Structures are given as C-alpha cells and as structure tokens.
CSV table of C-alpha atoms in Angstrom, one decimal:
chain,number,residue,atom,x,y,z
B,1,MET,CA,14.6,-171.7,-140.9
B,2,ASP,CA,12.0,-173.7,-139.0
B,3,ASP,CA,13.3,-176.7,-141.1
B,4,GLU,CA,16.9,-176.0,-140.1
B,5,GLU,CA,15.9,-175.8,-136.6
B,6,LYS,CA,14.2,-178.6,-136.5
B,7,ALA,CA,17.2,-180.6,-138.2
B,8,LYS,CA,19.7,-179.5,-135.9
B,9,LYS,CA,17.1,-180.8,-132.7
B,10,LEU,CA,17.1,-184.5,-134.3
B,11,ALA,CA,20.9,-184.2,-135.1
B,12,ASP,CA,21.8,-183.0,-131.8
B,13,ALA,CA,19.3,-185.5,-130.1
B,14,LYS,CA,20.7,-188.4,-132.4
B,15,LYS,CA,24.2,-187.4,-131.2
B,16,ARG,CA,22.8,-187.6,-127.4
B,17,ILE,CA,21.1,-191.1,-128.0
B,18,GLU,CA,24.6,-192.4,-129.8
B,19,ALA,CA,26.0,-191.3,-127.0
B,20,LEU,CA,24.3,-193.2,-124.4
B,21,LYS,CA,24.2,-196.0,-126.4
B,22,LYS,CA,28.0,-196.0,-126.1
B,23,LYS,CA,27.6,-195.6,-122.4
B,24,GLY,CA,25.3,-198.4,-121.8
B,25,LYS,CA,27.3,-200.9,-123.8
B,26,LYS,CA,30.3,-199.8,-121.4
B,27,THR,CA,28.6,-200.5,-118.3
B,28,LYS,CA,27.2,-203.8,-119.7
B,29,SER,CA,30.7,-204.4,-120.2
B,30,GLY,CA,31.8,-203.1,-116.6
B,31,SER,CA,34.7,-200.6,-118.0
B,32,VAL,CA,32.7,-197.7,-117.7
B,33,THR,CA,34.0,-195.3,-114.7
B,34,ALA,CA,31.8,-192.4,-112.8
B,35,ALA,CA,33.4,-190.0,-114.9
B,36,ASP,CA,32.7,-191.5,-118.1
B,37,ALA,CA,29.3,-192.2,-117.0
B,38,ALA,CA,28.0,-188.8,-115.4
B,39,PRO,CA,26.9,-186.4,-118.0
B,40,ALA,CA,28.5,-183.4,-119.5
B,41,ASP,CA,27.3,-181.2,-117.0
B,42,THR,CA,28.5,-182.8,-114.3
B,43,GLN,CA,31.8,-183.4,-116.2
B,44,SER,CA,32.3,-179.6,-116.4
B,45,ASP,CA,31.6,-178.8,-113.2
B,46,ALA,CA,34.3,-181.5,-111.8
B,47,GLY,CA,36.8,-179.8,-114.0
B,48,LYS,CA,35.4,-176.3,-112.2
B,49,GLU,CA,36.0,-177.9,-109.2
B,50,GLU,CA,39.9,-179.1,-110.0
B,51,LYS,CA,41.0,-175.8,-111.0
B,52,VAL,CA,39.6,-174.1,-108.4
B,53,GLU,CA,41.7,-176.7,-105.7
B,54,GLU,CA,44.6,-176.0,-107.9
B,55,ASP,CA,44.3,-172.4,-107.7
B,56,GLY,CA,44.5,-173.0,-103.8
B,57,ALA,CA,40.9,-172.1,-102.7
B,58,PRO,CA,40.0,-172.6,-98.9
B,59,GLU,CA,37.0,-174.7,-99.1
B,60,ALA,CA,36.6,-177.1,-101.9
B,61,ALA,CA,33.2,-178.0,-103.4
B,62,PRO,CA,31.5,-180.6,-101.9
B,63,SER,CA,31.9,-184.2,-104.3
B,64,SER,CA,28.7,-185.4,-106.3
B,65,PRO,CA,27.9,-188.8,-106.0
B,66,PRO,CA,28.4,-190.4,-109.1
B,67,PRO,CA,25.0,-190.9,-111.1
B,68,SER,CA,23.7,-194.2,-111.6
B,69,GLN,CA,23.9,-196.5,-114.5
B,70,PRO,CA,21.7,-196.8,-117.2
B,71,SER,CA,19.6,-199.7,-117.4
B,72,GLY,CA,18.6,-202.0,-120.1
B,73,GLU,CA,15.0,-199.9,-120.2
B,74,THR,CA,16.7,-196.9,-120.6
B,75,LEU,CA,18.7,-198.3,-123.3
B,76,ALA,CA,15.5,-199.5,-124.8
B,77,GLN,CA,13.9,-196.3,-124.4
B,78,LEU,CA,17.0,-194.4,-126.2
B,79,GLU,CA,16.4,-196.7,-129.1
B,80,GLN,CA,12.8,-196.3,-129.6
B,81,LEU,CA,13.3,-192.2,-129.0
B,82,GLN,CA,16.2,-193.2,-132.4
B,83,GLN,CA,13.7,-194.9,-134.2
B,84,ARG,CA,11.1,-191.9,-133.1
B,85,SER,CA,14.0,-189.4,-133.8
B,86,ASP,CA,14.3,-191.6,-137.6
B,87,GLU,CA,10.8,-191.6,-138.1
B,88,LEU,CA,10.1,-188.1,-137.3
B,89,GLN,CA,13.3,-187.2,-139.9
B,90,LYS,CA,11.9,-188.9,-142.5
B,91,LYS,CA,8.3,-187.4,-142.0
B,92,ASN,CA,10.4,-184.4,-141.6
B,93,ASN,CA,12.2,-184.7,-145.3
B,94,GLU,CA,9.1,-186.2,-146.7
B,95,LEU,CA,7.2,-182.6,-145.8
B,96,THR,CA,10.1,-180.8,-146.8
B,97,ALA,CA,9.6,-182.8,-150.3
B,98,ILE,CA,6.1,-181.8,-150.1
B,99,ILE,CA,6.4,-178.0,-149.1
B,100,ASP,CA,9.3,-177.9,-152.0
B,101,SER,CA,7.1,-179.1,-154.8
B,102,LEU,CA,4.2,-177.0,-153.5
B,103,ARG,CA,6.8,-174.0,-153.6
B,104,ASN,CA,7.7,-175.4,-157.6
B,105,GLU,CA,3.8,-175.4,-158.2
B,106,LEU,CA,2.7,-171.9,-156.7
B,107,LEU,CA,6.0,-170.9,-159.0
B,108,ILE,CA,4.9,-172.3,-162.0
B,109,SER,CA,1.4,-171.2,-161.7
B,110,VAL,CA,2.6,-167.3,-160.4
B,111,THR,CA,4.8,-167.8,-163.9
B,112,ARG,CA,1.9,-168.6,-165.7
B,113,ALA,CA,-0.3,-165.8,-164.5
B,114,GLU,CA,2.4,-163.5,-165.0
B,115,ASN,CA,2.9,-164.8,-168.9
B,116,ALA,CA,-0.6,-164.2,-169.1
B,117,GLU,CA,-0.7,-160.9,-167.6
B,118,HIS,CA,2.3,-160.3,-169.6
B,119,SER,CA,0.2,-161.6,-173.4
B,120,ALA,CA,-2.9,-159.5,-172.2
B,121,GLN,CA,-1.3,-156.5,-171.7
B,122,GLN,CA,0.4,-156.6,-175.3
B,123,SER,CA,-2.5,-157.8,-176.8
B,124,LYS,CA,-4.2,-154.7,-174.9
B,125,ALA,CA,-0.9,-152.2,-176.1
B,126,GLN,CA,-1.9,-153.9,-179.7
B,127,ALA,CA,-5.6,-153.0,-179.5
B,128,ASP,CA,-4.5,-149.4,-177.8
B,129,ALA,CA,-2.0,-148.6,-181.5
B,130,ALA,CA,-4.9,-149.7,-183.6
B,131,ASN,CA,-7.1,-147.5,-182.4
B,132,ALA,CA,-4.7,-144.9,-181.7
B,133,GLU,CA,-3.7,-145.1,-185.5
B,134,LEU,CA,-7.4,-145.4,-186.6
B,135,ARG,CA,-7.8,-141.9,-184.7
B,136,ALA,CA,-4.8,-140.9,-186.3
B,137,ARG,CA,-6.1,-141.6,-189.2
B,138,ALA,CA,-9.1,-140.3,-188.9
B,139,ALA,CA,-7.6,-136.9,-187.5
B,140,GLU,CA,-5.4,-136.6,-190.7
B,141,PRO,CA,-6.0,-133.7,-193.2
B,142,ASP,CA,-8.2,-134.1,-196.1
B,143,LEU,CA,-5.4,-134.6,-199.2
B,144,SER,CA,-7.7,-133.4,-201.8
B,145,GLU,CA,-6.7,-130.0,-201.2
B,146,GLN,CA,-2.8,-130.5,-201.9
B,147,VAL,CA,-3.6,-132.5,-205.0
B,148,ASN,CA,-5.2,-129.3,-206.0
B,149,GLU,CA,-2.8,-127.3,-205.3
B,150,LEU,CA,-0.8,-129.5,-207.5
B,151,ASN,CA,-2.4,-129.4,-210.2
B,152,SER,CA,-3.0,-125.9,-210.7
B,153,THR,CA,1.0,-125.6,-210.0
B,154,ILE,CA,1.3,-128.6,-212.8
B,155,ALA,CA,-0.8,-125.9,-215.1
B,156,SER,CA,1.1,-123.1,-214.7
B,157,LEU,CA,4.5,-125.6,-215.5
B,158,LYS,CA,3.1,-126.6,-218.6
B,159,GLU,CA,2.0,-123.0,-219.8
B,160,GLU,CA,5.8,-121.6,-219.2
B,161,LEU,CA,6.8,-125.1,-221.2
B,162,GLU,CA,4.7,-124.0,-223.8
B,163,GLN,CA,6.2,-120.5,-223.7
B,164,ALA,CA,10.1,-121.7,-223.4
B,165,LYS,CA,9.9,-123.9,-226.7
B,166,ALA,CA,8.3,-121.0,-228.3
B,167,ALA,CA,11.3,-119.2,-227.1
B,168,ALA,CA,13.6,-122.3,-228.1
B,169,GLU,CA,12.1,-122.0,-231.5
B,170,GLU,CA,12.6,-118.4,-231.5
B,171,VAL,CA,15.9,-119.1,-230.3
B,172,THR,CA,16.7,-120.8,-233.1
B,173,SER,CA,15.4,-118.8,-236.2
B,174,LEU,CA,17.3,-115.7,-234.2
B,175,LYS,CA,20.2,-117.7,-234.8
B,176,GLU,CA,19.3,-119.0,-238.9
B,177,GLU,CA,19.0,-115.0,-238.9
B,178,LEU,CA,22.4,-114.4,-237.0
B,179,ALA,CA,23.5,-116.9,-239.6
B,180,GLN,CA,22.4,-115.1,-242.5
B,181,ALA,CA,23.7,-112.2,-241.2
B,182,ASN,CA,27.4,-112.9,-240.9
B,183,ALA,CA,26.8,-114.6,-244.1
B,184,LYS,CA,26.2,-111.1,-245.2
B,185,VAL,CA,29.2,-109.7,-243.6
B,186,GLU,CA,31.1,-112.2,-245.1
B,187,GLU,CA,29.8,-111.2,-248.6
B,188,ALA,CA,30.4,-107.8,-247.5
B,189,GLU,CA,33.6,-108.0,-246.7
B,190,LYS,CA,35.1,-110.0,-249.7
B,191,GLN,CA,32.6,-107.4,-251.7
B,192,LYS,CA,34.5,-104.7,-249.7
B,193,SER,CA,38.0,-106.2,-250.4
B,194,GLU,CA,37.0,-107.0,-254.4
B,195,ASP,CA,35.8,-103.6,-254.0
B,196,THR,CA,38.8,-101.9,-252.6
B,197,ASP,CA,41.2,-104.0,-254.6
B,198,LYS,CA,39.0,-103.1,-258.0
B,199,ASP,CA,37.7,-99.8,-257.5
B,200,LYS,CA,39.1,-97.6,-254.7
B,201,SER,CA,38.3,-94.9,-256.2
B,202,ASP,CA,34.5,-94.9,-254.9
B,203,SER,CA,34.1,-93.5,-251.2
B,204,ALA,CA,30.4,-93.3,-250.7
B,205,GLU,CA,29.4,-97.0,-251.3
B,206,VAL,CA,32.7,-98.4,-248.6
B,207,ASP,CA,31.2,-96.1,-246.4
B,208,GLU,CA,27.7,-96.9,-246.6
B,209,LEU,CA,29.1,-100.7,-246.6
B,210,ASN,CA,30.9,-99.7,-243.4
B,211,ALA,CA,27.7,-98.7,-242.1
B,212,THR,CA,26.0,-102.0,-243.0
B,213,ILE,CA,28.4,-103.8,-241.4
B,214,THR,CA,28.4,-102.0,-238.5
B,215,SER,CA,24.9,-101.9,-238.1
B,216,LEU,CA,24.8,-106.0,-238.7
B,217,ARG,CA,27.3,-106.1,-235.9
B,218,THR,CA,25.1,-104.4,-233.5
B,219,GLU,CA,22.3,-106.7,-234.6
B,220,LEU,CA,24.2,-109.6,-234.0
B,221,GLU,CA,25.6,-108.4,-230.5
B,222,GLU,CA,21.8,-107.7,-230.0
B,223,ALA,CA,21.0,-111.2,-231.2
B,224,LYS,CA,24.1,-112.9,-229.2
B,225,SER,CA,22.3,-111.1,-225.7
B,226,LYS,CA,19.4,-112.8,-226.5
B,227,VAL,CA,20.2,-115.7,-227.5
B,228,GLU,CA,22.1,-116.0,-223.8
B,229,SER,CA,18.9,-114.8,-222.4
B,230,LEU,CA,16.8,-117.3,-223.9
B,231,GLU,CA,19.8,-119.9,-223.2
B,232,THR,CA,19.2,-119.2,-219.6
B,233,GLU,CA,15.7,-119.1,-219.8
B,234,ILE,CA,15.9,-122.5,-221.4
B,235,ALA,CA,17.9,-124.2,-218.4
B,236,ASP,CA,15.2,-122.8,-215.9
B,237,LEU,CA,12.6,-123.9,-218.2
B,238,LYS,CA,14.5,-127.6,-218.2
B,239,THR,CA,15.1,-127.6,-214.1
B,240,LYS,CA,11.0,-126.3,-213.5
B,241,THR,CA,10.7,-129.0,-215.9
B,242,GLU,CA,12.6,-131.2,-213.8
B,243,SER,CA,10.6,-130.0,-210.7
B,244,LEU,CA,7.6,-130.6,-212.3
B,245,GLU,CA,8.4,-134.4,-212.8
B,246,SER,CA,9.6,-135.1,-209.2
B,247,LEU,CA,6.3,-133.2,-208.3
B,248,GLU,CA,4.3,-135.2,-210.6
B,249,ALA,CA,5.8,-138.3,-209.5
B,250,GLU,CA,5.5,-137.3,-205.3
B,251,LEU,CA,1.5,-136.9,-206.5
B,252,GLU,CA,1.4,-140.5,-208.0
B,253,GLU,CA,2.6,-141.7,-205.3
B,254,LEU,CA,0.4,-139.3,-202.9
B,255,ARG,CA,-2.8,-140.8,-204.5
B,256,SER,CA,-1.1,-144.3,-204.0
B,257,GLU,CA,-0.6,-143.4,-200.3
B,258,ASN,CA,-4.2,-142.4,-200.7
B,259,GLU,CA,-5.8,-145.4,-202.3
B,260,THR,CA,-4.0,-147.8,-200.0
B,261,LEU,CA,-4.7,-145.5,-196.9
B,262,GLU,CA,-8.6,-145.4,-198.0
B,263,ILE,CA,-8.2,-149.5,-198.7
B,264,GLU,CA,-6.6,-150.0,-194.9
B,265,ASN,CA,-9.1,-147.6,-193.2
B,266,SER,CA,-12.0,-149.3,-194.7
B,267,THR,CA,-10.6,-152.8,-193.9
B,268,VAL,CA,-9.5,-152.0,-190.5
B,269,LYS,CA,-12.8,-150.2,-189.8
B,270,ALA,CA,-14.8,-153.4,-190.9
B,271,GLY,CA,-12.6,-155.9,-188.8
B,272,PHE,CA,-13.5,-153.0,-186.2
B,273,GLU,CA,-17.5,-153.1,-186.6
B,274,LYS,CA,-17.2,-157.4,-187.2
B,275,SER,CA,-15.5,-157.6,-183.9
B,276,LYS,CA,-18.1,-154.9,-181.9
B,277,SER,CA,-20.8,-157.6,-183.4
B,278,GLU,CA,-18.6,-160.7,-182.5
B,279,VAL,CA,-18.8,-158.8,-178.8
B,280,ALA,CA,-22.2,-157.9,-178.6
B,281,ALA,CA,-22.5,-161.8,-179.9
B,282,LEU,CA,-21.0,-163.0,-177.3
B,283,LYS,CA,-22.8,-160.4,-174.8
B,284,THR,CA,-26.0,-162.0,-175.8
B,285,GLU,CA,-24.6,-165.4,-175.8
B,286,LEU,CA,-23.3,-165.1,-172.2
B,287,GLU,CA,-26.5,-163.4,-171.2
B,288,ALA,CA,-28.7,-166.5,-172.5
B,289,ALA,CA,-25.9,-168.7,-170.5
B,290,LYS,CA,-26.3,-167.3,-167.7
B,291,SER,CA,-30.2,-167.1,-167.9
B,292,GLU,CA,-29.7,-170.8,-168.9
B,293,LEU,CA,-27.8,-171.3,-165.9
B,294,GLU,CA,-30.3,-169.4,-163.8
B,295,ALA,CA,-33.4,-171.8,-165.2
B,296,THR,CA,-31.1,-174.8,-165.0
B,297,LYS,CA,-30.5,-174.1,-160.9
B,298,THR,CA,-34.0,-173.1,-160.0
B,299,LYS,CA,-35.2,-176.6,-162.1
B,300,LEU,CA,-32.2,-178.2,-159.9
B,301,ASN,CA,-33.5,-176.2,-156.3
B,302,THR,CA,-37.2,-177.5,-157.4
B,303,ALA,CA,-36.1,-181.1,-158.3
B,304,ASN,CA,-34.0,-181.5,-155.2
B,305,THR,CA,-37.5,-179.5,-153.1
B,306,LYS,CA,-39.3,-182.5,-154.4
B,307,VAL,CA,-37.3,-184.9,-154.1
B,308,GLU,CA,-36.5,-184.5,-150.3
B,309,THR,CA,-40.1,-184.3,-150.1
B,310,THR,CA,-41.1,-187.5,-152.0
B,311,THR,CA,-38.1,-189.2,-149.5
B,312,LYS,CA,-40.0,-187.5,-146.5
B,313,LYS,CA,-43.1,-188.9,-147.5
B,314,VAL,CA,-42.0,-192.4,-148.6
B,315,SER,CA,-39.8,-192.5,-145.5
B,316,THR,CA,-43.4,-191.9,-144.0
B,317,LEU,CA,-45.2,-194.0,-145.6
B,318,GLU,CA,-43.0,-197.0,-145.0
B,319,ARG,CA,-42.8,-196.0,-141.4
B,320,GLU,CA,-47.0,-196.2,-141.3
B,321,LEU,CA,-46.7,-199.7,-143.3
B,322,THR,CA,-44.3,-201.0,-141.2
B,323,LEU,CA,-46.4,-199.7,-138.4
B,324,LEU,CA,-49.5,-201.5,-139.7
B,325,LYS,CA,-47.6,-204.9,-140.2
B,326,ALA,CA,-47.0,-205.2,-137.2
B,327,GLU,CA,-50.3,-204.5,-135.8
B,328,GLN,CA,-51.6,-206.8,-138.7
B,329,SER,CA,-48.4,-209.7,-136.8
B,330,ILE,CA,-50.1,-208.2,-133.4
B,331,PHE,CA,-53.6,-209.1,-134.5
B,332,PRO,CA,-53.6,-212.0,-137.1
B,333,VAL,CA,-56.2,-213.6,-139.6
B,334,SER,CA,-55.9,-217.0,-137.9
B,335,ALA,CA,-59.1,-216.3,-136.0
B,336,PRO,CA,-62.2,-219.1,-136.5
B,337,THR,CA,-65.1,-217.4,-138.3
B,338,ILE,CA,-68.5,-218.9,-136.5
B,339,THR,CA,-71.6,-218.2,-137.8
B,340,SER,CA,-74.9,-218.2,-135.3
B,341,PRO,CA,-78.2,-218.8,-136.4
B,342,PRO,CA,-81.1,-216.0,-137.4
B,343,PRO,CA,-81.8,-213.6,-133.8
B,344,ALA,CA,-85.8,-214.0,-132.8
B,345,ALA,CA,-88.2,-212.1,-134.5
B,346,ASN,CA,-88.6,-210.1,-130.5
B,347,SER,CA,-85.6,-210.5,-129.1
B,348,ALA,CA,-82.5,-207.8,-128.5
B,349,PRO,CA,-80.2,-207.3,-130.9
B,350,PRO,CA,-76.8,-208.8,-130.9
B,351,HIS,CA,-73.6,-207.1,-130.8
B,352,ALA,CA,-73.3,-206.6,-134.4
B,353,ALA,CA,-76.7,-207.5,-136.4
B,354,TYR,CA,-76.3,-210.6,-138.5
B,355,THR,CA,-76.6,-210.8,-142.2
B,356,PRO,CA,-76.4,-213.8,-144.3
B,357,GLY,CA,-73.3,-214.4,-145.8
B,358,ARG,CA,-71.5,-212.6,-143.3
B,359,ALA,CA,-69.9,-214.0,-140.2
B,360,ALA,CA,-70.3,-213.7,-136.4
B,361,PRO,CA,-68.9,-211.8,-134.4
B,362,VAL,CA,-66.7,-213.5,-131.9
B,363,THR,CA,-67.4,-213.4,-128.4
B,364,ASN,CA,-64.0,-215.6,-127.4
B,365,LEU,CA,-60.5,-214.7,-128.5
B,366,ASP,CA,-58.2,-218.2,-128.8
B,367,ASP,CA,-54.9,-218.8,-126.0
B,368,ASP,CA,-52.0,-217.1,-128.8
B,369,ASN,CA,-54.1,-214.0,-129.6
B,370,GLU,CA,-54.6,-213.7,-126.3
B,371,ALA,CA,-50.9,-214.2,-124.9
B,372,LYS,CA,-50.3,-211.4,-128.1
B,373,LEU,CA,-52.5,-209.1,-126.3
B,374,GLU,CA,-51.1,-210.1,-123.3
B,375,GLN,CA,-47.8,-209.4,-123.9
B,376,THR,CA,-48.9,-205.7,-126.1
B,377,HIS,CA,-51.6,-204.4,-124.1
B,378,GLY,CA,-51.0,-205.5,-120.5
B,379,GLY,CA,-53.8,-208.1,-120.8
B,380,TYR,CA,-56.2,-205.6,-122.1
B,381,ALA,CA,-57.6,-206.7,-125.3
B,382,PRO,CA,-59.5,-203.4,-126.7
B,383,ARG,CA,-62.5,-204.7,-128.9
B,384,GLU,CA,-63.5,-203.4,-132.0
B,385,THR,CA,-66.8,-203.1,-133.5
B,386,GLY,CA,-67.3,-203.8,-137.5
B,387,SER,CA,-66.9,-200.1,-138.6
B,388,MET,CA,-63.7,-199.6,-137.2
B,389,GLU,CA,-62.7,-202.8,-138.6
B,390,VAL,CA,-63.6,-201.6,-142.2
B,391,ARG,CA,-62.0,-198.1,-141.6
B,392,ARG,CA,-59.0,-200.4,-140.5
B,393,LYS,CA,-58.4,-202.1,-143.5
B,394,GLU,CA,-59.7,-198.7,-146.1
B,395,LYS,CA,-56.5,-196.9,-144.2
B,396,LEU,CA,-54.6,-200.0,-144.7
B,397,ALA,CA,-55.6,-199.6,-148.7
B,398,GLU,CA,-55.1,-195.8,-148.7
B,399,LYS,CA,-51.5,-196.2,-147.7
B,400,ARG,CA,-50.7,-199.2,-149.7
B,401,LYS,CA,-52.0,-197.5,-152.6
B,402,GLU,CA,-49.6,-194.1,-152.0
B,403,ILE,CA,-46.8,-196.7,-151.5
B,404,GLU,CA,-47.7,-197.9,-154.8
B,405,LYS,CA,-47.4,-194.4,-156.2
B,406,TRP,CA,-44.9,-193.3,-154.7
B,407,LYS,CA,-42.2,-196.5,-154.9
B,408,GLY,CA,-43.8,-197.9,-158.0
B,409,TRP,CA,-44.7,-201.0,-157.1
B,410,ARG,CA,-48.0,-202.5,-155.6
B,411,MET,CA,-49.5,-204.7,-153.5
B,412,ASP,CA,-52.4,-206.7,-154.6
B,413,LEU,CA,-55.2,-207.3,-151.5
B,414,ALA,CA,-57.7,-209.6,-153.4
B,415,GLY,CA,-58.3,-212.8,-151.3
B,416,ASN,CA,-56.9,-212.0,-148.1
B,417,ASN,CA,-59.6,-212.0,-144.7
B,418,LEU,CA,-57.5,-209.3,-142.5
B,419,SER,CA,-58.8,-210.0,-138.8
B,420,PHE,CA,-57.6,-208.8,-135.7
B,421,GLY,CA,-58.8,-210.7,-134.1
B,422,VAL,CA,-61.2,-208.6,-131.4
B,423,GLY,CA,-64.9,-208.1,-132.4
B,424,PRO,CA,-67.1,-209.2,-135.3
B,425,VAL,CA,-64.6,-211.0,-138.8
B,426,PHE,CA,-65.1,-209.7,-142.0
B,427,ASP,CA,-64.3,-211.5,-144.9
B,428,VAL,CA,-62.7,-210.0,-147.6
C-alpha cells in the first residue's frame, strides 16, 4: 500500500508540473489569461462566485487579484522538480524490484525450509513406523504352541486315516462276501427251480432252502447297511484328509512366514544396532570436534594475546628507538677528541681521571652542538659524566637487542663512536 501511495503522489506531482510548464509556455507566448494562470482552487472559487451572482445574492464576493505569472526561475525549478521526481520514480522502481526479488528469495527459502521439514517429518514417521513394527513383532505370540497343536491334530488325523483305510479294506471284503452270497442265492434259486421242476415232493429241502435264502437276504441287507455306513465314514475321512492337507499347507506357510519374520527381525535388529553404533560414533566425533574447536579457540585467543603483546612491545621499542635516535641526532658523534698530559703527582684530580688510551674530558662545545642545545634545552647544556655515558650506551644496546629479538633484524654497533657532546668522549 505504501508503494502504491508513493506512485500516486508522484503521478499527481508530474501532472501538476506538466500543467505548470504548459502555463509557463503560454505566458512566454503572451496568450495566457488570468483565469488560465490561476490555480485550480482559485478557478473553483471564481466559479462559485459566478453561481452566487446568478442566483441573485445581495452582495458579491470581492474579486481577488490575478495571480502572478510563473517566471523563468520557476520553470527551471519545475524542471528540476520533474527531474527529481523522475529520479525518485526510478529509485522507487529499483526499490520495488529489489523488494520483489527479496520476497521471492524469502519465499524460496521458506519453501525449502518447508520441504526440509516435510522430509524430516517423513523420515521421522518412517522411523516411528519401523519402531512400531519392531515392537509389534516383539509383542507377537510365539508360534511354537500353534505348531505343536497342528502336529497333534495331524497325528490324530493320520490315525483316523489308518482306521479309514482298514474300514475300506473291510468294506471290500464285505463286498466280496456279498457277491459270494449273491452267487450262492442265485445258485440256490437255480437249484430250487431245478428241484421244483424235478422233484416237488421234497418239501423239507425246499423249506430249508427258503430259510437259507431268507437268512442270506437278511445278511445281505445288513451288509448293505454296513457298506453304506462305511461309505459315509470314508467320505468323512476324505474330507478330513483334505482338511489335513490344507492344514499341512497352512503349517508350511506359517513356518516359512516365521522363518522370514525371524530373518527380517534379525536384519532389523542388526540395522538398529548398527545405527546405534553409528550414532554413538557420530556423538564421539562431535564431542572430539567440539573439544578440538575449544582448543583451537583457546590457541587462537592465546595467539591473539601474544600478537597484541608483541605488537605493543614492538611499538614501545620502536618509540624508544626513535627517541634514542632523536637524542643521538641532538648529541652527534662529531666532537673532537682532545688528549691532555697526565696530571702531576700532587695536583688535584680533574673532572674525569685520565687513563691511557682514553679520551680526555671535553671542556668546550663546538658552535653547532651549542646551537642545537640552545634550540632543544633553552640554552642549558647538561653535563654528563663518563658513567652516565656508559649507562646510556648500555641502555641503547639493550633496546637494540630487544628490537632484534622481536622484529628479527640486527643492528651492528661495532666501530661506532657515540658521543653526546657533553662530558668525556669514549671510544667504542
């Protein structure tokens, strides 16, 4: 909404600037009236005044003086405003483009984060499902009891099958006996018919034959009933054998499933243990990396402190060296060496005792050294003894050694005569 409002404001400003430019061009050509040059508010007021006069108002509003025409400076300012508005419009467009690109990048990053979160949730769900499956498999009952029950039922069904086979053999034997009885009956009937034809007088034999026939028929009926019952039993045994075969197939399937489940369980357990070991190894590596990082941080901090202290020492040593160099430049080594004869035996000791091979103390300074002392010390030249000179040289040598230690460069002091222009001069 802010960008749209800015764009609207810029468009309105452009329109006003173009209108003012047109009015300025009309004033240059000399064809601009007061009504054209007046702003929109004054024109609207003039229209209101005309409407009031037409309505018959008793008093008319006083006419306002015509506004001043825009000058060349105003037009230049308007052009500058136009250029400024164009620049602002360009900047606004650039900013909107940048904002849009940033929004797109933000949306892309948000989508990436959402995708990563979704993948993490999926992996977590898969891990939870695997854990649930492992727990369910661990909670499943043992199939050994079912296998034992099926084995017992199979044994009982096998016994019944043996009994059915024995009954079938008995049925076959009964069928054979029935056939034999039928043959005997047929023979008896034939014999009866023959006997009736031949000898109808022997009624006793006929009665016996009838009795045997009836007895054989009763036996035949009993045998038929037994055969039917045995056939039903055989059918039942066939159904039982079929169910036994189906149970054996189910038992084999259960055994194969149990084996596969055991294999899968062992593989899953192995993978779980492997993942546990990998996680433990990663944790140890992480701890080692953390300890290494902490050690590196401490080493870096100590190195930074050493560098800071070294830089401070180097800066202080350089500062002291510059001071010593400035002091050496103030007291140069160009003082003349004046030797004096050895003192008398009973004379008073001079300022510095004379030793052979050593320089005598300097009593007068040359003009250049005196001028330098006047510039630096205000005309006061401090006199230094030989011990002070030696201490100064030793201090300078120590500073140079420290600088050589810290910066790695050396300064050779051999063969240099250092004299500060005051007191005795010593040969180095």
